[in-house]
Amino acid sequence: MMSGRLLYPRLPRSTAQQIYAEQKDASLDDLYSMGALHHPDAAPGATGGHPAPHEKLLEVQATIRRIAAEAGYPAPLSGSTQRFDRPCGTALYEIMEIVPADAAREGVWSFLSLVVVPEIGPWRFPSRAEERLLGRPRNVLRRLWWRAWALGPDLTWAPENCEPLGEDEFVNIMERPSLGGNRRTAQSLRDALWRAEKSGLDIPRSELMRQLARRLRAARSHILLDALTDSELTALLDELTEESVHDLQGLRTTTTHQD
Amino acid sequence: MRIPVVPFLTPPTTAVKHGGWYLRAPDGINSALPKDIPHWDYQTTLELTATLSVDRDTVTQACQLDRDSVLNVVVLATSDHTRIQIPAARVEVPLTSPVDLPIEVRLHGSDLGGRLTLETVLVAVSPKPDGALSPARPGSILWRERHWTNLEGVGSQFPTESVDFKASGRDERAGWELRIDLSDPDARFMSAVRLIMNSGHPSIAKLLRGELGEDTEQLLRTVHWDVTRQMVYTAIRSDDVAALELDPEALSVAGVLRNLVAVVFPTENIVTLRKWLDSEPERIELRLQHHCGLLP
């Protein structure tokens, strides 16, 4: 795993909100040309690492823009948004060298999303919702870095005959801190899903993930997953997967009969 | 507060007792974990110790477990800032009963921030159930207790980083380097100024570890004096700084330097200080030494 050492500039929330309001109706072309590597109100944390140099910010900007172009930018991202999200999360995690604690700072992601690559958020999320452009947990770039931290670094990889995780599956893990905040748990959950897929699934995988995540959280109330050996954790997850599949199949049969 | 309800027997609260967490200082002295650790930053490694008293006989009897069931104490560290959860320690509970178990935890700061919660959990890792209501699954949680502390103070910190000067091509016998970039006077002080400490120098390394002692304290005073001195001279020579009015709320590099000059020389203006710089620089030096408390 990468060990981060860099601190990125943080944009204060009030400035971020002001920029967000100013950029609200700008075209993607205009936003692209506004991209910058500096903002007078942004500064890195006082201590705890080395400030990211200008060249690093330039590399981050160029990389995000290259991946967006490969995913079709500026054409709308119709169909799979993962064409951008997966490689972008992987690349951000690999090149930013950011201290993880700094990657949890709202100001860092506000700076990247509103100053460095202001066109990317509105392109990926055309509704331009504030939660996607300001640096909060669901920010367009922040969530991708954390996905790569928990489940990557290569988010595009999957075992043979399996698909990499999709948007719903990522969300089901990452938006539950009790699952997404623990790398071993998150990766074990993903691996259980892939094992089920390999053995042949007749239900949508994302529905299985939703059920499985719910059951695992319930199990965590009385079982400490970190106290289990790898084989014990695998056995528990396979048992929960079997229960989930059984329930979902039963639900589908009931629905079909009612139709 | 949510209290998890578990589907098996658990021991009485008297069977397990947590002695509280202690913070180990660099000098080896332990102090009770405070509710706030204001000087913490990402480069701080927290060393914590605790003692957990476990009455195995009472625990296994109450849970209807065979006395030989394997029990572990696990500590989970969670940061509400990063949301990262780290298994920080794991200790096996011996067969003797009762027993005082020492627990030691080392937490590197790069994954943390905000409120740090330490959850100490007594787990049956290989339970041998004797009854229908016994915990039967590996990992069954028999007891848990949470403690917390707030990392990072709210006060401002001087922008500082540590670098091994030898590895970075600087003079390895130098102690520190102060960079002040006034090319954009309106840039934030926090991004335009950086104190770089030579972590490869034994004396600076000692200072960075927070080790106490007369020599370290004198070094700290010297760094403070030198940094203040360099900033004051930069400010006096800068037309951008001289042109500014005092503004206690200033965040720009020029504004902060202007305020610093006013704090060190409350009754002199910058025009006067420039004259001193040309004809009586010792007046500036003496005031700086006095202001910074260079000598104990």
Coordinates of C-alpha atoms in Angstrom, one line a residue:
Chain A
M1 CA 0.0 0.0 0.0
M2 CA 1.2 3.6 -0.7
S3 CA 2.3 5.5 2.3
G4 CA 1.3 9.1 2.0
R5 CA 3.5 12.0 3.0
L6 CA 2.1 15.0 1.2
L7 CA -0.2 17.7 2.4
Y8 CA -2.5 19.4 -0.1
P9 CA -3.8 22.9 0.0
R10 CA -7.1 23.3 1.8
L11 CA -9.8 25.6 0.6
P12 CA -11.8 27.1 3.4
R13 CA -15.5 26.2 3.2
S14 CA -16.7 29.8 2.9
T15 CA -14.4 30.3 -0.2
A16 CA -15.5 27.0 -1.6
Q17 CA -19.1 27.9 -1.3
Q18 CA -18.4 31.2 -3.0
I19 CA -16.6 29.6 -5.9
Y20 CA -19.3 26.9 -6.2
A21 CA -21.9 29.7 -6.5
E22 CA -19.8 31.6 -9.1
Q23 CA -19.3 28.4 -11.2
K24 CA -22.8 27.2 -11.0
D25 CA -23.8 28.1 -14.5
A26 CA -20.4 28.1 -16.3
S27 CA -19.9 25.8 -19.3
L28 CA -17.5 22.9 -19.2
D29 CA -15.2 24.8 -21.6
D30 CA -15.2 27.8 -19.3
L31 CA -14.6 25.7 -16.2
Y32 CA -11.7 23.9 -17.9
S33 CA -10.0 27.2 -18.7
M34 CA -10.5 28.2 -15.0
G35 CA -8.4 25.3 -13.8
A36 CA -5.5 26.5 -11.6
L37 CA -2.9 25.1 -9.2
H38 CA -3.1 27.9 -6.7
H39 CA -5.7 29.8 -4.8
P40 CA -4.9 32.7 -2.5
D41 CA -7.2 31.4 0.3
A42 CA -5.8 27.8 0.1
A43 CA -3.0 26.5 2.3
P44 CA -1.8 23.1 3.4
G45 CA -2.0 22.0 7.0
A46 CA 0.6 23.6 9.3
T47 CA 2.3 20.3 10.4
G48 CA 2.3 16.6 9.7
G49 CA 3.9 16.3 6.3
H50 CA 5.4 18.0 3.3
P51 CA 3.3 20.4 1.2
A52 CA 2.5 19.0 -2.2
P53 CA 4.8 20.7 -4.7
H54 CA 3.6 22.6 -7.8
E55 CA 4.7 19.7 -10.0
K56 CA 2.6 17.2 -8.1
L57 CA -0.5 19.4 -8.4
L58 CA 0.2 19.7 -12.1
E59 CA 0.5 15.9 -12.3
V60 CA -2.8 15.4 -10.5
Q61 CA -4.5 17.8 -12.7
A62 CA -3.1 16.3 -15.9
T63 CA -3.9 12.8 -14.8
I64 CA -7.6 13.5 -13.9
R65 CA -8.0 15.3 -17.2
R66 CA -6.4 12.5 -19.2
I67 CA -8.7 9.9 -17.6
A68 CA -11.7 12.0 -18.2
A69 CA -10.7 12.4 -21.8
E70 CA -10.3 8.6 -22.1
A71 CA -13.8 8.2 -20.7
G72 CA -15.2 10.6 -23.3
Y73 CA -15.0 14.1 -21.8
P74 CA -16.6 16.5 -22.7
A75 CA -19.4 14.1 -24.0
P76 CA -21.8 13.2 -21.3
L77 CA -20.9 10.0 -19.4
S78 CA -23.9 8.1 -20.5
G79 CA -24.0 4.4 -19.5
S80 CA -21.2 3.3 -17.2
T81 CA -19.8 6.1 -15.0
Q82 CA -17.3 3.6 -13.9
R83 CA -15.3 4.2 -17.1
F84 CA -14.1 7.3 -15.2
D85 CA -14.6 6.5 -11.6
R86 CA -12.6 3.3 -11.3
P87 CA -9.4 4.4 -13.2
C88 CA -9.6 7.9 -11.6
G89 CA -9.8 6.4 -8.0
T90 CA -6.9 4.1 -8.7
A91 CA -4.8 6.9 -10.2
L92 CA -5.5 9.4 -7.5
Y93 CA -4.5 6.9 -4.8
E94 CA -1.3 6.0 -6.7
I95 CA -0.1 9.4 -7.6
M96 CA -1.3 11.8 -4.9
E97 CA 0.9 10.4 -2.1
I98 CA -1.4 12.2 0.3
V99 CA -1.4 11.5 4.1
P100 CA -4.6 9.6 4.7
A101 CA -5.6 11.9 7.5
D102 CA -5.2 14.8 5.0
A103 CA -7.4 12.9 2.5
A104 CA -10.2 13.2 5.1
R105 CA -10.1 17.0 5.0
E106 CA -13.0 18.7 3.2
G107 CA -10.8 21.6 2.2
V108 CA -8.3 19.4 0.2
W109 CA -11.0 18.0 -2.0
S110 CA -12.8 21.4 -2.4
F111 CA -9.5 22.7 -3.6
L112 CA -9.0 19.9 -6.1
S113 CA -12.6 19.9 -7.3
L114 CA -13.2 23.6 -7.5
V115 CA -9.8 25.0 -8.3
V116 CA -7.6 22.4 -10.0
V117 CA -10.1 20.6 -12.2
P118 CA -13.4 22.6 -11.9
E119 CA -14.8 21.0 -15.0
I120 CA -14.7 17.4 -13.8
G121 CA -17.4 17.6 -11.1
P122 CA -20.0 19.2 -13.3
W123 CA -19.2 16.7 -16.1
R124 CA -19.4 13.6 -13.8
F125 CA -22.4 14.9 -11.9
P126 CA -24.3 17.2 -14.4
S127 CA -26.8 18.2 -11.7
R128 CA -23.8 19.9 -10.0
A129 CA -25.1 19.1 -6.5
E130 CA -23.1 20.9 -3.8
E131 CA -22.2 17.6 -2.0
R132 CA -20.4 16.4 -5.1
L133 CA -18.4 19.6 -5.7
L134 CA -17.5 20.7 -2.2
G135 CA -15.0 18.4 -0.5
R136 CA -17.5 16.4 1.7
P137 CA -17.5 12.6 1.9
R138 CA -19.5 12.2 -1.4
N139 CA -17.3 14.6 -3.3
V140 CA -16.6 13.6 -6.9
L141 CA -12.9 12.9 -6.2
R142 CA -12.7 12.3 -2.5
R143 CA -15.0 9.2 -2.6
L144 CA -12.9 7.7 -5.4
W145 CA -9.6 8.1 -3.4
W146 CA -11.2 6.4 -0.4
R147 CA -12.6 3.6 -2.5
A148 CA -9.0 2.9 -3.7
W149 CA -7.7 3.1 -0.2
A150 CA -10.2 0.5 1.1
L151 CA -10.7 -1.7 -1.9
G152 CA -7.8 -1.0 -4.3
P153 CA -5.5 0.3 -5.2
D154 CA -6.6 -1.1 -8.6
L155 CA -10.4 -0.6 -8.7
T156 CA -10.5 -1.9 -12.3
W157 CA -9.3 -5.4 -11.5
A158 CA -11.5 -8.4 -10.9
P159 CA -10.8 -12.1 -10.8
E160 CA -11.5 -14.2 -13.9
N161 CA -15.2 -14.5 -14.8
C162 CA -16.0 -11.6 -12.4
E163 CA -16.7 -7.9 -12.8
P164 CA -15.1 -5.1 -10.8
L165 CA -17.4 -3.6 -8.3
G166 CA -20.1 -1.2 -9.6
E167 CA -21.4 2.0 -8.2
D168 CA -24.1 0.6 -5.9
E169 CA -21.7 -2.0 -4.6
F170 CA -19.0 0.6 -3.8
V171 CA -21.6 2.8 -2.1
N172 CA -22.9 -0.1 0.0
I173 CA -19.4 -0.6 1.4
M174 CA -18.0 2.9 1.6
E175 CA -21.0 4.8 2.9
R176 CA -21.1 2.5 6.0
P177 CA -18.0 3.5 8.0
S178 CA -18.2 0.2 10.0
L179 CA -17.4 -1.6 6.7
G180 CA -15.5 0.8 4.5
G181 CA -13.3 2.1 7.3
N182 CA -11.8 -1.3 7.9
R183 CA -9.7 -2.5 4.9
R184 CA -9.8 -6.1 5.8
T185 CA -13.6 -6.2 6.3
A186 CA -14.2 -4.2 3.1
Q187 CA -12.0 -6.4 1.0
S188 CA -13.4 -9.6 2.5
L189 CA -16.9 -8.5 1.7
R190 CA -15.9 -7.7 -1.9
D191 CA -14.1 -11.1 -2.2
A192 CA -17.2 -12.9 -0.9
L193 CA -19.2 -11.2 -3.6
W194 CA -16.8 -12.4 -6.2
R195 CA -16.9 -16.0 -4.9
A196 CA -20.6 -15.9 -5.2
E197 CA -20.4 -14.6 -8.7
K198 CA -17.9 -17.3 -9.7
S199 CA -20.2 -20.0 -8.5
G200 CA -23.0 -18.7 -10.6
L201 CA -25.6 -16.1 -9.5
D202 CA -29.2 -16.0 -10.7
I203 CA -29.9 -12.7 -8.9
P204 CA -28.4 -9.3 -9.5
R205 CA -25.1 -9.0 -7.8
S206 CA -25.8 -5.5 -6.4
E207 CA -28.9 -6.8 -4.6
L208 CA -26.8 -9.5 -3.1
M209 CA -24.3 -6.9 -1.9
R210 CA -27.0 -4.9 -0.3
Q211 CA -28.3 -7.9 1.6
L212 CA -24.8 -9.1 2.5
A213 CA -23.7 -5.7 3.8
R214 CA -26.8 -5.5 6.0
R215 CA -26.3 -9.0 7.4
L216 CA -22.6 -8.4 8.1
R217 CA -23.4 -5.3 10.0
A218 CA -25.9 -7.2 12.1
A219 CA -23.2 -9.9 12.8
R220 CA -20.7 -7.2 13.8
S221 CA -22.9 -6.3 16.8
H222 CA -21.8 -9.5 18.5
I223 CA -18.9 -10.9 16.5
L224 CA -15.6 -9.1 16.3
L225 CA -14.5 -9.6 12.7
D226 CA -10.9 -8.5 13.5
A227 CA -10.6 -11.4 16.0
L228 CA -11.4 -14.0 13.3
T229 CA -8.7 -15.8 11.3
D230 CA -8.9 -15.3 7.5
S231 CA -10.5 -18.7 7.0
E232 CA -13.1 -18.0 9.8
L233 CA -14.0 -14.7 8.2
T234 CA -14.3 -16.3 4.8
A235 CA -16.6 -19.0 6.3
L236 CA -18.8 -16.4 8.0
L237 CA -19.1 -14.4 4.9
D238 CA -19.9 -17.4 2.8
E239 CA -22.6 -18.4 5.3
L240 CA -24.1 -14.9 5.2
T241 CA -23.9 -14.9 1.3
E242 CA -25.8 -18.2 1.2
E243 CA -28.5 -16.9 3.5
S244 CA -28.8 -13.7 1.4
V245 CA -29.0 -15.6 -1.9
H246 CA -31.6 -17.9 -0.4
D247 CA -33.7 -14.9 0.8
L248 CA -33.4 -13.0 -2.4
Q249 CA -34.4 -16.1 -4.4
G250 CA -37.4 -16.7 -2.1
L251 CA -38.4 -13.1 -2.5
R252 CA -38.2 -13.3 -6.3
T253 CA -40.3 -16.5 -6.4
T254 CA -42.9 -14.9 -4.2
T255 CA -43.0 -11.8 -6.4
T256 CA -43.3 -13.9 -9.6
H257 CA -46.2 -15.9 -8.2
Q258 CA -48.0 -12.8 -7.2
D259 CA -47.6 -11.5 -10.8
Chain B
M1 CA -25.9 5.7 23.5
R2 CA -26.6 2.5 21.7
I3 CA -26.0 -0.6 23.7
P4 CA -25.6 -3.7 21.5
V5 CA -27.7 -6.7 22.6
V6 CA -26.0 -10.0 22.0
P7 CA -27.7 -13.3 21.5
F8 CA -25.7 -15.2 24.2
L9 CA -24.8 -15.0 27.8
T10 CA -22.3 -12.3 28.9
P11 CA -20.3 -11.9 32.1
P12 CA -21.3 -9.5 34.9
T13 CA -19.6 -6.1 34.7
T14 CA -17.5 -6.9 37.8
A15 CA -15.7 -9.7 35.9
V16 CA -13.7 -7.4 33.7
K17 CA -12.3 -4.0 34.8
H18 CA -10.5 -1.5 32.7
G19 CA -7.8 0.5 34.5
G20 CA -8.0 3.4 32.0
W21 CA -5.6 4.5 29.3
Y22 CA -2.3 6.2 29.9
L23 CA -0.3 8.2 27.5
R24 CA 3.4 7.4 27.4
A25 CA 5.5 10.6 27.0
P26 CA 8.9 10.5 25.2
D27 CA 10.6 10.6 28.6
G28 CA 8.8 7.3 29.5
I29 CA 6.5 8.9 32.1
N30 CA 2.8 7.8 31.8
S31 CA -0.1 10.2 32.4
A32 CA -3.8 9.5 32.2
L33 CA -5.1 9.9 28.7
P34 CA -6.5 13.5 28.6
K35 CA -9.7 14.4 26.8
D36 CA -7.7 16.5 24.4
I37 CA -4.2 16.1 23.0
P38 CA -3.7 19.6 21.6
H39 CA -0.1 19.2 20.2
W40 CA -0.9 16.1 18.2
D41 CA -0.3 16.1 14.5
Y42 CA -0.1 13.5 11.7
Q43 CA 3.5 12.8 12.5
T44 CA 2.9 12.0 16.1
T45 CA 3.0 8.4 17.1
L46 CA 0.8 7.8 20.2
E47 CA 2.0 5.3 22.7
L48 CA -0.7 4.2 25.1
T49 CA -0.9 1.6 27.9
A50 CA -3.7 0.2 29.9
T51 CA -4.3 -2.7 32.3
L52 CA -7.3 -4.9 32.0
S53 CA -8.3 -7.1 34.9
V54 CA -10.0 -10.2 33.8
D55 CA -11.6 -12.8 36.1
R56 CA -11.6 -15.7 33.7
D57 CA -13.4 -18.0 36.2
T58 CA -16.3 -15.6 36.5
V59 CA -16.4 -14.9 32.8
T60 CA -16.5 -18.5 31.7
Q61 CA -18.9 -19.5 34.4
A62 CA -21.3 -16.7 33.6
C63 CA -21.2 -17.4 29.9
Q64 CA -21.4 -21.2 30.4
L65 CA -18.1 -21.7 28.6
D66 CA -15.5 -24.3 29.2
R67 CA -12.8 -22.8 31.4
D68 CA -10.2 -23.5 28.7
S69 CA -12.0 -21.5 26.0
V70 CA -9.5 -19.3 24.3
L71 CA -10.1 -15.6 25.2
N72 CA -8.5 -12.6 23.7
V73 CA -8.5 -8.9 24.4
V74 CA -8.5 -6.8 21.2
V75 CA -8.2 -3.1 21.0
L76 CA -9.8 -1.3 18.1
A77 CA -8.8 2.3 17.3
T78 CA -11.3 4.4 15.3
S79 CA -10.9 8.0 14.1
D80 CA -14.1 9.9 13.5
H81 CA -12.2 12.1 11.1
T82 CA -10.8 9.5 8.7
R83 CA -13.4 6.9 9.7
I84 CA -10.5 4.4 9.6
Q85 CA -10.7 1.5 12.1
I86 CA -7.4 -0.1 13.1
P87 CA -7.0 -3.3 15.1
A88 CA -4.4 -1.9 17.4
A89 CA -3.6 -4.6 19.9
R90 CA -4.4 -8.2 20.6
V91 CA -3.5 -10.1 23.8
E92 CA -4.4 -13.6 24.9
V93 CA -6.0 -14.0 28.3
P94 CA -3.9 -16.6 30.2
L95 CA -5.5 -19.5 32.1
T96 CA -4.7 -18.0 35.5
S97 CA -7.5 -16.2 37.1
P98 CA -7.9 -13.4 38.0
V99 CA -5.2 -11.7 35.9
D100 CA -4.1 -8.1 35.2
L101 CA -3.3 -7.9 31.5
P102 CA -1.0 -5.1 30.4
I103 CA -2.0 -3.7 27.0
E104 CA 0.2 -1.6 24.8
V105 CA -0.8 0.3 21.7
R106 CA 1.2 2.3 19.2
L107 CA -0.8 4.5 16.8
H108 CA 0.7 6.4 13.9
G109 CA -0.9 9.7 13.3
S110 CA -1.2 9.5 9.5
D111 CA -4.5 7.5 9.7
L112 CA -6.0 9.5 12.6
G113 CA -7.5 12.9 13.5
G114 CA -10.5 14.3 15.3
R115 CA -11.9 12.1 18.0
L116 CA -9.9 8.9 18.6
T117 CA -12.0 6.1 20.1
L118 CA -10.3 3.1 21.7
E119 CA -12.6 0.2 22.1
T120 CA -11.3 -2.6 24.3
V121 CA -13.1 -5.9 23.6
L122 CA -13.0 -9.3 25.4
V123 CA -13.6 -11.9 22.7
A124 CA -14.0 -15.7 22.8
V125 CA -11.9 -16.6 19.9
S126 CA -12.3 -20.4 20.3
P127 CA -15.3 -20.8 22.6
K128 CA -16.1 -24.2 24.0
P129 CA -19.8 -23.8 24.8
D130 CA -21.3 -25.7 27.8
G131 CA -24.9 -24.6 27.4
A132 CA -27.5 -23.6 24.8
L133 CA -27.1 -19.9 25.5
S134 CA -23.3 -19.9 25.5
P135 CA -21.4 -17.9 23.0
A136 CA -20.6 -20.5 20.4
R137 CA -19.1 -18.6 17.4
P138 CA -15.4 -17.6 17.1
G139 CA -15.1 -13.9 17.7
S140 CA -18.1 -13.7 20.1
I141 CA -17.9 -10.4 22.0
L142 CA -18.2 -11.0 25.7
W143 CA -17.5 -7.5 27.0
R144 CA -16.4 -4.1 25.6
E145 CA -15.6 -0.6 26.9
R146 CA -14.9 2.6 25.0
H147 CA -12.6 5.5 25.8
W148 CA -11.9 8.5 23.7
T149 CA -9.7 11.5 23.3
N150 CA -9.7 14.5 20.9
L151 CA -6.6 14.8 18.8
E152 CA -5.4 18.1 17.4
G153 CA -5.9 21.4 19.3
V154 CA -7.8 24.3 17.9
G155 CA -4.9 26.7 18.3
S156 CA -2.8 27.7 15.4
Q157 CA 0.5 26.0 14.6
F158 CA 3.5 27.3 12.8
P159 CA 3.9 25.7 9.4
T160 CA 6.6 23.2 10.0
E161 CA 8.0 20.0 8.4
S162 CA 10.9 17.7 9.1
V163 CA 13.4 16.6 6.5
D164 CA 16.7 14.8 6.6
F165 CA 19.0 17.5 5.3
K166 CA 21.7 15.0 4.2
A167 CA 19.2 13.0 2.2
S168 CA 17.8 16.2 0.6
G169 CA 21.2 17.6 -0.4
R170 CA 21.3 20.4 2.2
D171 CA 24.1 21.0 4.7
E172 CA 23.7 18.1 7.1
R173 CA 25.2 20.0 10.1
A174 CA 22.6 22.8 9.8
G175 CA 19.6 22.6 12.1
W176 CA 16.7 24.4 10.3
E177 CA 15.8 26.4 7.3
L178 CA 13.1 29.1 7.2
R179 CA 11.5 29.9 3.8
I180 CA 9.4 33.0 3.4
D181 CA 7.9 33.6 0.0
L182 CA 6.8 37.2 -0.3
S183 CA 6.4 37.1 -4.1
D184 CA 2.7 37.2 -3.5
P185 CA 2.1 39.3 -0.4
D186 CA -1.6 38.4 -0.3
A187 CA -0.9 34.6 -0.3
R188 CA -1.8 32.8 2.9
F189 CA 0.9 32.9 5.6
M190 CA 0.4 29.1 6.0
S191 CA 1.3 28.4 2.4
A192 CA 4.0 31.1 2.0
V193 CA 6.1 30.3 5.0
R194 CA 7.6 27.0 6.0
L195 CA 10.1 26.0 8.7
I196 CA 12.0 22.9 7.7
M197 CA 13.8 21.1 10.5
N198 CA 16.7 18.8 9.9
S199 CA 15.5 15.5 11.3
G200 CA 18.9 13.9 10.5
H201 CA 20.6 16.1 13.1
P202 CA 20.6 14.3 16.5
S203 CA 19.7 17.5 18.5
I204 CA 16.9 18.4 16.2
A205 CA 15.7 14.8 16.2
K206 CA 15.5 14.9 19.9
L207 CA 13.6 18.1 19.8
L208 CA 11.1 16.6 17.3
R209 CA 10.6 13.6 19.5
G210 CA 9.5 16.0 22.3
E211 CA 12.3 14.9 24.7
L212 CA 12.6 17.3 27.6
G213 CA 15.8 18.6 29.0
E214 CA 17.8 21.8 29.4
D215 CA 19.6 21.5 26.1
T216 CA 16.4 20.8 24.2
E217 CA 14.7 23.8 25.9
Q218 CA 17.6 26.1 25.0
L219 CA 17.5 24.8 21.4
L220 CA 13.7 25.5 21.2
R221 CA 14.3 29.0 22.5
T222 CA 17.1 29.5 19.9
V223 CA 14.8 28.3 17.0
H224 CA 12.1 30.6 18.2
W225 CA 14.5 33.5 18.3
D226 CA 16.0 32.8 14.9
V227 CA 12.7 32.3 13.2
T228 CA 11.3 35.5 14.7
R229 CA 14.4 37.3 13.8
Q230 CA 14.3 36.2 10.1
M231 CA 10.7 37.1 9.8
V232 CA 11.2 40.5 11.4
Y233 CA 14.1 41.4 9.1
T234 CA 12.1 40.2 6.1
A235 CA 9.2 42.4 7.2
I236 CA 11.3 45.5 7.8
R237 CA 12.9 45.3 4.4
S238 CA 9.6 44.7 2.5
D239 CA 7.8 47.6 1.0
D240 CA 4.7 45.4 0.7
V241 CA 4.7 44.8 4.5
A242 CA 5.5 48.5 5.3
A243 CA 2.6 49.7 3.3
L244 CA 0.1 47.7 5.3
E245 CA -2.1 48.9 8.2
L246 CA -2.3 46.7 11.3
D247 CA -5.0 44.1 11.0
P248 CA -5.1 41.5 13.9
E249 CA -7.3 39.3 11.7
A250 CA -4.8 39.2 8.8
L251 CA -4.1 35.8 7.3
S252 CA -1.8 36.9 4.4
V253 CA 1.9 36.5 4.7
A254 CA 2.5 40.3 4.5
G255 CA -0.3 40.9 7.0
V256 CA 1.0 38.4 9.5
L257 CA 4.6 39.8 9.2
R258 CA 3.2 43.3 9.7
N259 CA 1.5 42.2 12.9
L260 CA 4.7 40.4 14.1
V261 CA 6.7 43.6 13.8
A262 CA 4.0 45.5 15.8
V263 CA 4.2 42.9 18.6
V264 CA 8.0 42.9 18.9
F265 CA 8.3 46.7 18.4
P266 CA 5.0 48.1 19.8
T267 CA 6.1 51.7 19.9
E268 CA 8.2 52.0 16.7
N269 CA 7.0 52.3 13.2
I270 CA 8.7 50.5 10.2
V271 CA 10.3 53.8 9.0
T272 CA 12.1 54.0 12.4
L273 CA 13.1 50.4 12.3
R274 CA 14.6 50.8 8.8
K275 CA 16.7 53.6 10.2
W276 CA 17.9 51.4 13.0
L277 CA 18.7 48.7 10.5
D278 CA 21.0 51.1 8.7
S279 CA 22.7 52.8 11.7
E280 CA 22.0 50.9 14.9
P281 CA 21.1 47.3 14.1
E282 CA 22.1 46.3 17.6
R283 CA 18.9 47.9 18.9
I284 CA 16.9 45.5 16.8
E285 CA 19.0 42.5 17.9
L286 CA 18.7 43.4 21.6
R287 CA 14.9 43.8 21.4
L288 CA 14.6 40.5 19.6
Q289 CA 16.6 38.6 22.2
H290 CA 14.5 40.1 24.9
H291 CA 11.2 39.5 23.2
C292 CA 12.0 35.9 22.4
G293 CA 13.4 35.1 25.8
L294 CA 16.5 33.7 24.2
L295 CA 18.2 33.1 27.6
P296 CA 16.5 31.3 30.4

